[in-house]
Amino acid sequence: MANIGDYRKDFDILNSGDYVYFDNAATSQRPNQVLDAISNFYRTANANPLRGLYDWSIAATDMYEDSRRVVADFIGAATPEEIIFTRNTSESLNLVAYSYGLDNVSEGDEVVISVMEHHSNILPWQMVCRKKNAKLVYLEPDEEGVISKEEYESKITDRTKVVAIGHVSNVMGVTNPVKEIVAYAKSKGAIVVVDGAQSTPHMKINVQDLGADFFAFSGHKMLGPMGIGVLYGRKELLENMSPFLTGGEMIEYVTRTDATYAELPHKFEAGTVNASGAVGLAEAIRYLQNVGFEAIEAQEQKLTALLMEGMSKLPYIKIYGSKDPKKHCGIVTFTIDGVHPHDISSVLNDDHVCIRAGHHCAQPLMQFIGEGSTARASLYFYNTEEEVKIFLEKLAKVREVMGYGA
Ligand SMILES: Cc1ncc(COP(=O)(O)O)c(CN[C@@H](CS)C(=O)O)c1O
């Protein structure tokens, strides 16, 4: 069994200088194995997949569809046809809103989301409710970001058609009780869309066990390349949905006035697909499975505990979310009295420490917690205790650099 620290050698960017990368919730870094898999595709099998009858195109198609099978197994889908490759979580969630929401939400219906959602899981549902004259209902968490049973049972009703919920908040780090929310939503006749962008990189996902009707995530947050995302959808729902984007590849037959569409999953994959991205994502999945989610979770929880314990010694720092480091999924959002989060990020960057500052595409949540913006450190399994020590040392200097007393 490899030591968790043995994997860092695979990430050249992390070993190329003195940078401390603590913005993994925005995007992760990539191991050489993923970069090599993408390069290998272009060096040995680069052709337009699904269309050609010649060896290279057949090889490209095989690599693409093999990647789909890897993704299906990774998240426990019933069949690979339930896996739609998109560009990212945002596109996946928009696909559900446009192709399922507009056809199934009617005037007077309700769509339930939480105030913690990322804009990618708010704006599509605002669009659906505006176009269909339906009502958008917000679940509100407690101070630690927990959505209570009373809260979701009071707001998910017989009028609810869709529940769209983040699995893990990109700000609070909290893991929502998705399995319980799904069960209750189904008892009320609603379907559930789960935004898995911040959970899939950090924990074992089984969409059938969760009971999710749709599940969305991005390759770039879990060691994969940018530009490849996944939408899982229950086959019987996908089969009855209109296409989202139309054009090449997703058709059976086209006349001047009409068209019939391809079978799943190709009905939802218009144009030339991101085959190299899918191949890179499949390699990223194999890499994560080799590391193991138990080891990933243990390392993240150890580092988050060190981080939060060190930050708690600085009285002018406020941490959002749970006080329990085990309930942060590696995400620690904070403010420093008297210092704008953008200045926190800039001062830390002067010391080569990379964190996110701003609203994190979660402005309703910022309004809910009474902040315009916050700073956020987000860890992954390849970060180290030494990096946490460096972060804490530099963080302790920020106020001084900004002209405040230590
Ligand atoms: C919960 C959640 N849901 C959807 C998205 C969108 O993922 P895309 O791959 O950009 O489509 C994200 C991406 N959040 C990044 C960029 S704002 C962050 O720094 O927190 C997310 O965290």
CSV table of C-alpha atoms and ligand atoms in Angstrom, one decimal, residues 23 25-27 87-91 93 116-121 166-171 195-198 217-221 356 360-361 376, ligand 1:
chain,number,residue,atom,x,y,z
A,23,ASP,CA,-7.5,26.3,-4.6
A,25,ALA,CA,-12.2,23.4,-5.2
A,26,ALA,CA,-11.7,25.6,-8.3
A,27,THR,CA,-9.7,23.1,-10.2
A,87,ARG,CA,-18.0,20.2,-21.1
A,88,ASN,CA,-18.5,20.6,-17.4
A,89,THR,CA,-21.0,20.6,-14.5
A,90,SER,CA,-22.5,23.8,-15.7
A,91,GLU,CA,-23.4,22.4,-19.0
A,93,LEU,CA,-27.0,21.1,-15.2
A,116,MET,CA,-26.0,27.3,-0.9
A,117,GLU,CA,-26.1,26.4,-4.6
A,118,HIS,CA,-23.5,27.4,-7.1
A,119,HIS,CA,-24.8,29.7,-9.8
A,120,SER,CA,-24.7,26.8,-12.2
A,121,ASN,CA,-27.5,25.2,-10.2
A,166,GLY,CA,-25.5,20.4,-4.3
A,167,HIS,CA,-23.9,17.3,-2.8
A,168,VAL,CA,-21.1,19.4,-1.2
A,169,SER,CA,-21.1,23.2,-0.9
A,170,ASN,CA,-18.1,24.8,-2.6
A,171,VAL,CA,-18.2,27.5,0.2
A,195,ASP,CA,-24.7,18.7,-8.4
A,196,GLY,CA,-21.7,16.5,-7.6
A,197,ALA,CA,-18.9,18.9,-8.7
A,198,GLN,CA,-17.5,19.1,-5.1
A,217,PHE,CA,-19.7,16.6,-12.2
A,218,SER,CA,-16.6,18.0,-13.9
A,219,GLY,CA,-13.4,16.2,-14.9
A,220,HIS,CA,-11.1,19.1,-14.1
A,221,LYS,CA,-11.9,19.0,-10.3
A,356,ARG,CA,-9.6,31.7,-4.0
A,360,HIS,CA,-17.3,31.7,-5.4
A,361,CYS,CA,-20.2,31.8,-7.9
A,376,ARG,CA,-11.2,30.1,0.6
B,1,LIG,C1,-20.7,23.1,-6.4
B,1,LIG,C2,-20.3,23.5,-7.8
B,1,LIG,N1,-21.2,23.3,-8.8
B,1,LIG,C3,-20.9,23.7,-10.1
B,1,LIG,C4,-19.6,24.2,-10.4
B,1,LIG,C5,-19.3,24.6,-11.9
B,1,LIG,O1,-18.3,23.7,-12.3
B,1,LIG,P1,-17.7,24.0,-13.8
B,1,LIG,O2,-16.7,22.9,-14.0
B,1,LIG,O3,-17.1,25.3,-13.7
B,1,LIG,O4,-18.9,23.9,-14.7
B,1,LIG,C6,-18.7,24.4,-9.4
B,1,LIG,C7,-17.4,25.1,-9.7
B,1,LIG,N2,-16.9,25.9,-8.6
B,1,LIG,C8,-15.6,26.5,-8.8
B,1,LIG,C9,-15.6,27.6,-9.8
B,1,LIG,S1,-16.7,28.9,-9.3
B,1,LIG,C10,-15.2,27.0,-7.4
B,1,LIG,O5,-14.1,27.6,-7.4
B,1,LIG,O6,-15.9,26.8,-6.4
B,1,LIG,C11,-19.0,24.1,-8.1
B,1,LIG,O7,-18.2,24.3,-7.1
